[in-house]
mmCIF file of C-alpha atoms (C1' of nucleotides) in Angstrom:
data_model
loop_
_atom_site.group_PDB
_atom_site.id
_atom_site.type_symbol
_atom_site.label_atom_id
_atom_site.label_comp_id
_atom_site.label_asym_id
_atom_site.label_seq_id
_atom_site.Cartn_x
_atom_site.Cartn_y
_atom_site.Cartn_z
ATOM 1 C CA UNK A 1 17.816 1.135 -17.214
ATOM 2 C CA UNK A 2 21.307 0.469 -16.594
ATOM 3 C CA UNK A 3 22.435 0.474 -13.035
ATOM 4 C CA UNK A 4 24.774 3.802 -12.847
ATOM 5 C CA UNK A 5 28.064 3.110 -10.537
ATOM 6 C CA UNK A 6 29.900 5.813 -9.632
ATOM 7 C CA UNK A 7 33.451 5.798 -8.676
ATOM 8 C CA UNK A 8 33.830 7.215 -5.229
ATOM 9 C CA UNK A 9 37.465 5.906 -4.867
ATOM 10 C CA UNK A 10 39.882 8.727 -5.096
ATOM 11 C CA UNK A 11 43.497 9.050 -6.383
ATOM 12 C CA UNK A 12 45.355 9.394 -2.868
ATOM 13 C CA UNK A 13 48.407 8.775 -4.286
ATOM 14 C CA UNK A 14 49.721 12.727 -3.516
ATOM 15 C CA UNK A 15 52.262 13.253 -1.517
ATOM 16 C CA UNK A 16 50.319 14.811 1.701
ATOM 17 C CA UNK A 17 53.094 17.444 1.628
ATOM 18 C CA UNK A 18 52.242 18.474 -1.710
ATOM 19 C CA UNK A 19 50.570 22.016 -2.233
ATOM 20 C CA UNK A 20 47.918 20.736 -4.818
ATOM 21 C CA UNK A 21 46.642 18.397 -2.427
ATOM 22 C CA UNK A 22 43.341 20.536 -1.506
ATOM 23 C CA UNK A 23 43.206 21.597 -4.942
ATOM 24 C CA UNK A 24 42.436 17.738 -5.897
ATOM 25 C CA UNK A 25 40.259 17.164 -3.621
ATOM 26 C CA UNK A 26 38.773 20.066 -3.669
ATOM 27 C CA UNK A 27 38.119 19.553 -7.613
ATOM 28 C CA UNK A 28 37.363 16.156 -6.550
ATOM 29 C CA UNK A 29 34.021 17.368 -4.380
ATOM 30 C CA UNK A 30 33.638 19.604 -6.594
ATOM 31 C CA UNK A 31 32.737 16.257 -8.977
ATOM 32 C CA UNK A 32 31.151 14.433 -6.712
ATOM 33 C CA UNK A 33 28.908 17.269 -5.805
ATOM 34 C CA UNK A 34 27.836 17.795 -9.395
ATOM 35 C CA UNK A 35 27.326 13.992 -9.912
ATOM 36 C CA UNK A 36 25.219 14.078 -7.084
ATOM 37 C CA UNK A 37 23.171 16.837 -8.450
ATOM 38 C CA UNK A 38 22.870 14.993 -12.077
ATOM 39 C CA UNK A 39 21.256 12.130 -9.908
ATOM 40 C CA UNK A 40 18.789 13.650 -8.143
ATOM 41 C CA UNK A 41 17.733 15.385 -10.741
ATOM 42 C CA UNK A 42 17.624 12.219 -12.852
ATOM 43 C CA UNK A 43 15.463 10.925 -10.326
ATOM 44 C CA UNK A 44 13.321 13.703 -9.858
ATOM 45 C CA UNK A 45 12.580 13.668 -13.616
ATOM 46 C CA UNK A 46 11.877 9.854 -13.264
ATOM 47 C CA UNK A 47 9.076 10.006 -10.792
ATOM 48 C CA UNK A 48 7.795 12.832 -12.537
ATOM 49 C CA UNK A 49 7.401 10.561 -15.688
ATOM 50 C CA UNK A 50 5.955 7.738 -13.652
ATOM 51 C CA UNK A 51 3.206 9.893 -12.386
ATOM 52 C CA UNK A 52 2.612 11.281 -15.516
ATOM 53 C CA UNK A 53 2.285 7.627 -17.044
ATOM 54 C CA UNK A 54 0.332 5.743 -13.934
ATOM 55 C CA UNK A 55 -2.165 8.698 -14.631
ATOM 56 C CA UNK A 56 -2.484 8.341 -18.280
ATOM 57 C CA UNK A 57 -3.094 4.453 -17.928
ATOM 58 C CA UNK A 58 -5.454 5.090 -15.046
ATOM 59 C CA UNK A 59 -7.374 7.331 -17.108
ATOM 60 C CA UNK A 60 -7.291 4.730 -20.112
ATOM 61 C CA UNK A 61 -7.875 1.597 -17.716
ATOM 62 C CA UNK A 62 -10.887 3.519 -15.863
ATOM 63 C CA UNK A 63 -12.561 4.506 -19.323
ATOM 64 C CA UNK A 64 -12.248 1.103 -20.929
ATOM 65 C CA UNK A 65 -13.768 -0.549 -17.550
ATOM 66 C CA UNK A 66 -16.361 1.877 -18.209
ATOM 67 C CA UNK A 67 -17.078 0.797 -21.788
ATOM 68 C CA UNK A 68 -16.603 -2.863 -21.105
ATOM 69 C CA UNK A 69 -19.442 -2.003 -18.205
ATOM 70 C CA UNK A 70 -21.828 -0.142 -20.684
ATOM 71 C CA UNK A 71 -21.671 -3.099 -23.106
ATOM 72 C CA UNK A 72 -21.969 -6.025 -20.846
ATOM 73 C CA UNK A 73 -24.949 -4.218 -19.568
ATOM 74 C CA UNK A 74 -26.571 -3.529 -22.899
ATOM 75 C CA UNK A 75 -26.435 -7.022 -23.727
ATOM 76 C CA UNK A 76 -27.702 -8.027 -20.446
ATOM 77 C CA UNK A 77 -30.481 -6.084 -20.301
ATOM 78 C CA UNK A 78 -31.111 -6.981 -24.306
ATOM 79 C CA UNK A 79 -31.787 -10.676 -23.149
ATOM 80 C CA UNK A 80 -33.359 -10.190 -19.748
ATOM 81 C CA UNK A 81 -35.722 -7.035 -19.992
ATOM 82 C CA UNK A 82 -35.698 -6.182 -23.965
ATOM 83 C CA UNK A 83 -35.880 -2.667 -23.567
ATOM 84 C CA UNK A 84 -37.080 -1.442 -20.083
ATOM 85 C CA UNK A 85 -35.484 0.108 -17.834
ATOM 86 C CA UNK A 86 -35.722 0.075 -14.354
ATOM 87 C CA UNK A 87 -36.443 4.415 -14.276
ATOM 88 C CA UNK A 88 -39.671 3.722 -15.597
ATOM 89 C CA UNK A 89 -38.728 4.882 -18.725
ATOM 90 C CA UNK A 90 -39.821 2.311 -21.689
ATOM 91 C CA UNK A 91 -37.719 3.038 -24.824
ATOM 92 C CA UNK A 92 -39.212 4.092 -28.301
ATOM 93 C CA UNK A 93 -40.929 1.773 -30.016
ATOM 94 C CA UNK A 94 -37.618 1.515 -32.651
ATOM 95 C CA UNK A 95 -36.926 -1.026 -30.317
ATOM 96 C CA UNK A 96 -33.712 0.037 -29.201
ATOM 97 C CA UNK A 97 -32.052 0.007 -25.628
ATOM 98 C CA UNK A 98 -31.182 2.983 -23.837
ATOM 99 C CA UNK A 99 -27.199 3.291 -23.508
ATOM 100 C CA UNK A 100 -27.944 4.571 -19.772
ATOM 101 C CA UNK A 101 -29.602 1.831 -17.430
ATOM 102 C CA UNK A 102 -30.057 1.493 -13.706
ATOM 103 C CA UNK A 103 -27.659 -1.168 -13.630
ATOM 104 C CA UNK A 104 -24.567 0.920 -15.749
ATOM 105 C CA UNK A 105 -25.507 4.180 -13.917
ATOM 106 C CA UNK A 106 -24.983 2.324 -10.671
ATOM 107 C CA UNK A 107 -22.280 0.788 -11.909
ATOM 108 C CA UNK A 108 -20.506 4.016 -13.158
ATOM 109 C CA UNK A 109 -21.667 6.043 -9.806
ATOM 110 C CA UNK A 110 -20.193 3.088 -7.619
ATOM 111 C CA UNK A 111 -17.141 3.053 -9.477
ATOM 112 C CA UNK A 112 -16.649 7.356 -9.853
ATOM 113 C CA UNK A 113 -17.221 7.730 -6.561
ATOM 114 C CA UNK A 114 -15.427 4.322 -5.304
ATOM 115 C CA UNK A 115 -12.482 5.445 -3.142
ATOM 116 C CA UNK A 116 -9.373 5.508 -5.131
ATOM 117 C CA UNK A 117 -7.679 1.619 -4.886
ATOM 118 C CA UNK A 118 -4.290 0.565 -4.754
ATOM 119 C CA UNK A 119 -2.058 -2.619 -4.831
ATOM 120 C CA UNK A 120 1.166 -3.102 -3.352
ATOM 121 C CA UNK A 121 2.989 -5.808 -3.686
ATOM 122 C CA UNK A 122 6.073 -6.569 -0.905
ATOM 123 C CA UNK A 123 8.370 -8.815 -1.070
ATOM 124 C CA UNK A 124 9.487 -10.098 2.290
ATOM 125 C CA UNK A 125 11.972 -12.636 3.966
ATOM 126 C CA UNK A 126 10.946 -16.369 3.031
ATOM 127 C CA UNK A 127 11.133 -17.122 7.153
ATOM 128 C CA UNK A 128 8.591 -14.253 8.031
ATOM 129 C CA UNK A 129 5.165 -15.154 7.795
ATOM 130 C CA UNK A 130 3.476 -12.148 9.936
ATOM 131 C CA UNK A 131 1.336 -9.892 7.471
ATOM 132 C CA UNK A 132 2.556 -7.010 9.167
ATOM 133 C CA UNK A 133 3.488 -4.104 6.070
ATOM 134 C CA UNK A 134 5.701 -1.289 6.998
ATOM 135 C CA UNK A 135 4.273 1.561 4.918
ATOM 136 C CA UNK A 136 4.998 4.845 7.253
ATOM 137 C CA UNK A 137 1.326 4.989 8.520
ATOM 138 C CA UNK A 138 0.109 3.268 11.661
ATOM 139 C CA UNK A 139 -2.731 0.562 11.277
ATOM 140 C CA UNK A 140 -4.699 -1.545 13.332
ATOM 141 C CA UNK A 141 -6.081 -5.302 12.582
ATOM 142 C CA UNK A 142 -9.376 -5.613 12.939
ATOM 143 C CA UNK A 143 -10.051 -9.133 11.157
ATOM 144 C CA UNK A 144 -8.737 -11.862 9.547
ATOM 145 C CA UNK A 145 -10.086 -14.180 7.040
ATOM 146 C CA UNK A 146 -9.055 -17.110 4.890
ATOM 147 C CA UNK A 147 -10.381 -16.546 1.539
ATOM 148 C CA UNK A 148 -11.534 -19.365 -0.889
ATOM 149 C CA UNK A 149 -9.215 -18.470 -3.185
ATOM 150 C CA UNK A 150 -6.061 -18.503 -1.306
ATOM 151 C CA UNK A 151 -4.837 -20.530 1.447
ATOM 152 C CA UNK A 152 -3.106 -18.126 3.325
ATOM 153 C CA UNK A 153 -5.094 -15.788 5.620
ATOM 154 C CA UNK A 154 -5.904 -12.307 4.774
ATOM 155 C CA UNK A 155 -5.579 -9.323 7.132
ATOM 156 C CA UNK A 156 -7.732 -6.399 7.488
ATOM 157 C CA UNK A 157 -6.015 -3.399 8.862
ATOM 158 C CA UNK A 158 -7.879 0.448 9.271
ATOM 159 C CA UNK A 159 -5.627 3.372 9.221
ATOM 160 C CA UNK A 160 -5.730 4.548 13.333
ATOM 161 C CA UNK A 161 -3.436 7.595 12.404
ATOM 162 C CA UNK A 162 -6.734 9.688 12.789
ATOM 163 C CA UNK A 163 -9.639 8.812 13.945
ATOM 164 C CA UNK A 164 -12.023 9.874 11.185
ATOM 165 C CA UNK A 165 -9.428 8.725 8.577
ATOM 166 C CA UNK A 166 -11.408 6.124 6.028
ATOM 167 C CA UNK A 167 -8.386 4.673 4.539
ATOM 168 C CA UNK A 168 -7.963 0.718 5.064
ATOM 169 C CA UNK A 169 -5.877 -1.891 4.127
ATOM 170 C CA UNK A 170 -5.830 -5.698 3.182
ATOM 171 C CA UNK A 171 -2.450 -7.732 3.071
ATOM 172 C CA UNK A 172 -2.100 -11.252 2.336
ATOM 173 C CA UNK A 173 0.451 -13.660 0.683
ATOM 174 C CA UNK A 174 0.431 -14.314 -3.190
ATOM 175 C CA UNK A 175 -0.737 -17.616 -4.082
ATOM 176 C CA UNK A 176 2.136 -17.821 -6.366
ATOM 177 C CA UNK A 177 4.796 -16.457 -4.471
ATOM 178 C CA UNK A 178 4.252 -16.736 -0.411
ATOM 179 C CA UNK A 179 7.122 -14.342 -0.025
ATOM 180 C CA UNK A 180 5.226 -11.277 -1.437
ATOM 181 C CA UNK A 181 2.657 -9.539 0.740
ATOM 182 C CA UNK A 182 -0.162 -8.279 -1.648
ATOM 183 C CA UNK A 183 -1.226 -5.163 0.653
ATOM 184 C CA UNK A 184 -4.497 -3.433 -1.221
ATOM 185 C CA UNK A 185 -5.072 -0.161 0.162
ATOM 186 C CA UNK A 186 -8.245 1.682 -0.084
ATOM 187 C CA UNK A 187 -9.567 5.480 0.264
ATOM 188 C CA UNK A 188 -7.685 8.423 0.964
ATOM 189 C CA UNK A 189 -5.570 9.429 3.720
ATOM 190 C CA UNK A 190 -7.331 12.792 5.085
ATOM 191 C CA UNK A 191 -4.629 13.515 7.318
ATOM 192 C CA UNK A 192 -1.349 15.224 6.314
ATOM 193 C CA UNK A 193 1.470 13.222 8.091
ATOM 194 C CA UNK A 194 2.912 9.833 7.547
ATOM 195 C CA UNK A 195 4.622 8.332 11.205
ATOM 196 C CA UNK A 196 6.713 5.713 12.538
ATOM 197 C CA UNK A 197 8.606 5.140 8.894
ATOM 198 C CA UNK A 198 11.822 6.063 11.095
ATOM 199 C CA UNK A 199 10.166 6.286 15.154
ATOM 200 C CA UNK A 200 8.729 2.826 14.310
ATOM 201 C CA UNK A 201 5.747 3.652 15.709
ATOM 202 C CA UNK A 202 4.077 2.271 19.076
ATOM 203 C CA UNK A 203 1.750 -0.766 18.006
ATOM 204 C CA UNK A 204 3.946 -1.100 15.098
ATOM 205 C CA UNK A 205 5.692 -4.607 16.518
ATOM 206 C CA UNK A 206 5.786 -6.767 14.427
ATOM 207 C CA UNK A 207 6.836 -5.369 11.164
ATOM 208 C CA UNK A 208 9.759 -5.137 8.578
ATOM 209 C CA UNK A 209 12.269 -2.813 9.547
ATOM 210 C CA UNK A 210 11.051 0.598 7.169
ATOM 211 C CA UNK A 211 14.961 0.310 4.834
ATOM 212 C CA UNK A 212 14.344 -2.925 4.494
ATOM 213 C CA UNK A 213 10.743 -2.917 3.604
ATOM 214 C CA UNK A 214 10.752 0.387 1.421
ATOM 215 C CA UNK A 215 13.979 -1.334 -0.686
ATOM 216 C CA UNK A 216 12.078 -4.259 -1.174
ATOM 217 C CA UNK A 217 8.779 -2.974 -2.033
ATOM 218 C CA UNK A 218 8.091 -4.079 -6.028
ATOM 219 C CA UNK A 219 5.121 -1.452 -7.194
ATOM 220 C CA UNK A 220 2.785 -3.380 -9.635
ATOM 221 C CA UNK A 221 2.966 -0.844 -12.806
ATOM 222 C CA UNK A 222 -0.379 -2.210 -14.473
ATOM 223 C CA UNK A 223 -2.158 -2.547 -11.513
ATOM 224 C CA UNK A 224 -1.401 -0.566 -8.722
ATOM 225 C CA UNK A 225 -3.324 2.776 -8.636
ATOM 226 C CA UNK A 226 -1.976 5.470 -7.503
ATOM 227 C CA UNK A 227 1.460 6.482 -6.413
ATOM 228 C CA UNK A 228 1.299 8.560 -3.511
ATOM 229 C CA UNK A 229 3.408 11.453 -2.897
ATOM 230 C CA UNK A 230 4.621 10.039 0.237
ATOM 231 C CA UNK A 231 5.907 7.084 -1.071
ATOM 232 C CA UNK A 232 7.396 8.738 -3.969
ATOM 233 C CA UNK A 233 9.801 11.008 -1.554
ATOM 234 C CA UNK A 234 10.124 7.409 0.804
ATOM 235 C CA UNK A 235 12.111 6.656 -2.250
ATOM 236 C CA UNK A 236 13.986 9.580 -3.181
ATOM 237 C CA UNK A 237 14.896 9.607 1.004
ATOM 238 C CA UNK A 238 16.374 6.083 0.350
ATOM 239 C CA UNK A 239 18.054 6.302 -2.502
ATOM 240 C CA UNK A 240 20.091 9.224 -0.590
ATOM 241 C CA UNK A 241 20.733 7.058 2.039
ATOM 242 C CA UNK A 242 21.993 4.442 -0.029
ATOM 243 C CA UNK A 243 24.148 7.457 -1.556
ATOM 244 C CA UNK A 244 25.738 8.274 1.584
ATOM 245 C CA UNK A 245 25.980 4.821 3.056
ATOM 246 C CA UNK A 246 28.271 3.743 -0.015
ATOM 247 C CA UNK A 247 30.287 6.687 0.570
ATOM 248 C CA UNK A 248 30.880 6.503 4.007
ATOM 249 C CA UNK A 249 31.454 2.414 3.741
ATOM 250 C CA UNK A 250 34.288 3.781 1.376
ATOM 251 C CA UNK A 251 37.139 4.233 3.636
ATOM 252 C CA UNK A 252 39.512 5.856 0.442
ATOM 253 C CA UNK A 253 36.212 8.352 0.361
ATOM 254 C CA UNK A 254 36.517 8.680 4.465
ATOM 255 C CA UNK A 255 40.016 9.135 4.591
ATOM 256 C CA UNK A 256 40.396 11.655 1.598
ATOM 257 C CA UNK A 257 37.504 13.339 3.268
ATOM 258 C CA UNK A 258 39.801 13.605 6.631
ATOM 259 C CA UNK A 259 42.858 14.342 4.858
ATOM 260 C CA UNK A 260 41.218 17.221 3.503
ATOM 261 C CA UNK A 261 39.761 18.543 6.829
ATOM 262 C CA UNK A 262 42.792 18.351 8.586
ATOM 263 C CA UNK A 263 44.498 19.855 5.677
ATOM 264 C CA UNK A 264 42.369 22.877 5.863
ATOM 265 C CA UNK A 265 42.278 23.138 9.433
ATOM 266 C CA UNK A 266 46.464 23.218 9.605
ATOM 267 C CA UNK A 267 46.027 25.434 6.870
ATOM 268 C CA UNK A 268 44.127 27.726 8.923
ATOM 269 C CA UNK A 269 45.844 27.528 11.649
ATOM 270 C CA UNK A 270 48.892 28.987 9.728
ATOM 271 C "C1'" DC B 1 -4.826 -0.709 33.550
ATOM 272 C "C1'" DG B 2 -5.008 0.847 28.933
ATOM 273 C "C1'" DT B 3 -4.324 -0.506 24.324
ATOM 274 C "C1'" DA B 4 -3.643 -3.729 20.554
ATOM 275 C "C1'" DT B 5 -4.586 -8.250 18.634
ATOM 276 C "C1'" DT B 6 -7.162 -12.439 17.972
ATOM 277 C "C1'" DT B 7 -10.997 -14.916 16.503
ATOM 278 C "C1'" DG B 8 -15.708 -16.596 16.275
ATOM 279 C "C1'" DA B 9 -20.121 -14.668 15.148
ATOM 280 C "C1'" DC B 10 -22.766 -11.910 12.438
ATOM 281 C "C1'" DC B 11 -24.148 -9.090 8.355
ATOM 282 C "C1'" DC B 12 -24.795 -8.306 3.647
ATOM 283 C "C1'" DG B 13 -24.333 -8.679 -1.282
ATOM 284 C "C1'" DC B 14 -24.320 -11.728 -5.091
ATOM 285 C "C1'" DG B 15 -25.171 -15.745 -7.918
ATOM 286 C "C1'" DC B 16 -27.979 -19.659 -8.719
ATOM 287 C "C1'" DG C 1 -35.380 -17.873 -1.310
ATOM 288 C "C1'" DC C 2 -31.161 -19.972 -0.129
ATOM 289 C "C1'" DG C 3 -26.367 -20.746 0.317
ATOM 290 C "C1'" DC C 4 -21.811 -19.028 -0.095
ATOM 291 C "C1'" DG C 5 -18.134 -15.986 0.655
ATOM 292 C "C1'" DG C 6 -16.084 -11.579 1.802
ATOM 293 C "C1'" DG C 7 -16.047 -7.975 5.155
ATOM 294 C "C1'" DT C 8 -16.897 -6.183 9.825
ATOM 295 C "C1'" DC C 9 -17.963 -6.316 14.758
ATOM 296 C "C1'" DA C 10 -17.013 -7.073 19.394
ATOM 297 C "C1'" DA C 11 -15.847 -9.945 23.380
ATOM 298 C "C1'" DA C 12 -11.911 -12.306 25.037
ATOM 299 C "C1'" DT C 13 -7.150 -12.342 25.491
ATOM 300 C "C1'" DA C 14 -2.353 -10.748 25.428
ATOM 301 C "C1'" DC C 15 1.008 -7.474 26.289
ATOM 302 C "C1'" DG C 16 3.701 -3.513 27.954
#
DNA sequence: CGTATTTGACCCGCGC
DNA sequence: GCGCGGGTCAAATACG
């Protein structure tokens, strides 16, 4: 999509003194407010689609694994058993396999009732190395490991938000690129609030600061799972903030803006 | 002193 | 059955 830049210089070329001053800028808020509307809603109708399509391709993904399970496992047990499965049950004598074994039941069960999985990928400054992930929620390390497959170590961090909550984390640097921070999350949240995004949280140290991290974060479309909620209006929060930060950085926006104040307040006055 | 982090040891599943 | 590797535990340590 094409980056959208707005325009928030204004004409201040009136003369102060004229009468259609407030009028201008009045018609000029007027804009900016319904540009600003436009945009959200834009927005609003983006994430909406991107839910709608990371659930479609989970769906797809999720019943394909499934297949790609089933047949793997009918071929297996074609060379290995020929035919017997593991309930007891011996097929008829046509010879053919069941489509349901032990082995594809269990696989199915593990992976219906698998807590949901999710990978984040973070991109992070090429001078910090900590594997510490911003994400809103507070977490606590409780291992580290270097894995055969990559060099760099991986971290193992349980949400410690709540007590009972299940969810945990692992983060640790792409082989290919050692400034992202692949963070896999896994389970559910069962508690409703996210904290320190904007406290920082105590036993948060050493992390990205939450703009920085939240602007930087790169969601994985064809692998990631799901897109929570929270992250979803972590966005939408930014993307405001950006809003307003541009405008106030504007000093013709700031000045216009104080022009018009003062205008109305002498106008008041009199 | 309480809490978080580190890190070596241990456990367990999987492939051979 | 054995070895390997990923994941977790828990004692030691650091820190505020």
């Amino acid at each position: 999509m094409e980056p959208t830049c707005l325009d928030t210089s204004l004409n201040l070329n009136v003369d102060p003194s004229s009468v259609h001053t407030d009028m201008v800028l009045e018609e000029e808020l007027q804009r900016l407010r319904r540009e600003n509307k436009r945009l959200t809603e834009m927005l609003t109708h983006l994430c909406d689609s991107y839910m709608v399509l990371q659930k479609t391709q989970l769906t797809q993904l999720k019943n394909a694994n499934f297949e790609q399970d089933q047949l793997e496992s009918r071929k297996r047990k074609a060379e290995n058993e020929c035919c017997t499965n593991k309930f007891g049950v011996v097929n008829n004598n046509s010879g053919e396999c069941s489509s349901i074994t032990e082995d594809s039941f269990k696989r199915y069960k593990d992976f219906s009732s698998s807590p949901k999985v999710s990978k984040v990928l973070v991109k992070t400054e090429a001078s910090n190395n900590s594997l510490y992930v911003m994400d809103g929620y507070q977490w606590r390390k409780y291992g580290q490991k270097v894995t055969r497959d990559n060099p760099s170590p991986r971290a193992y961090f349980r949400c410690s938000f709540a007590p009972s909550c299940p969810v945990k984390k692992k983060v640790q640097r792409s082989l290919e690129d050692p400034t992202i921070l692949v963070t896999t999350y896994e389970g559910e949240h069962n508690h409703g609030n996210k904290r320190g995004e904007i406290e920082g949280g105590k036993g948060s140290s050493p992390v990205c600061s939450p703009t920085a991290t939240i602007g930087s974060v790169t969601l994985d479309l064809v692998k990631s799972g799901l897109f929570e909620t929270a992250q979803k209006s972590s966005i939408q929060q930014f993307l405001v903030q950006q809003m307003a930060t541009s405008l106030t950085r504007d000093p013709n926006f700031t000045t216009a803006l104080a022009t018009a104040i003062s205008g109305k307040i002498l106008h008041a006055k009199w």
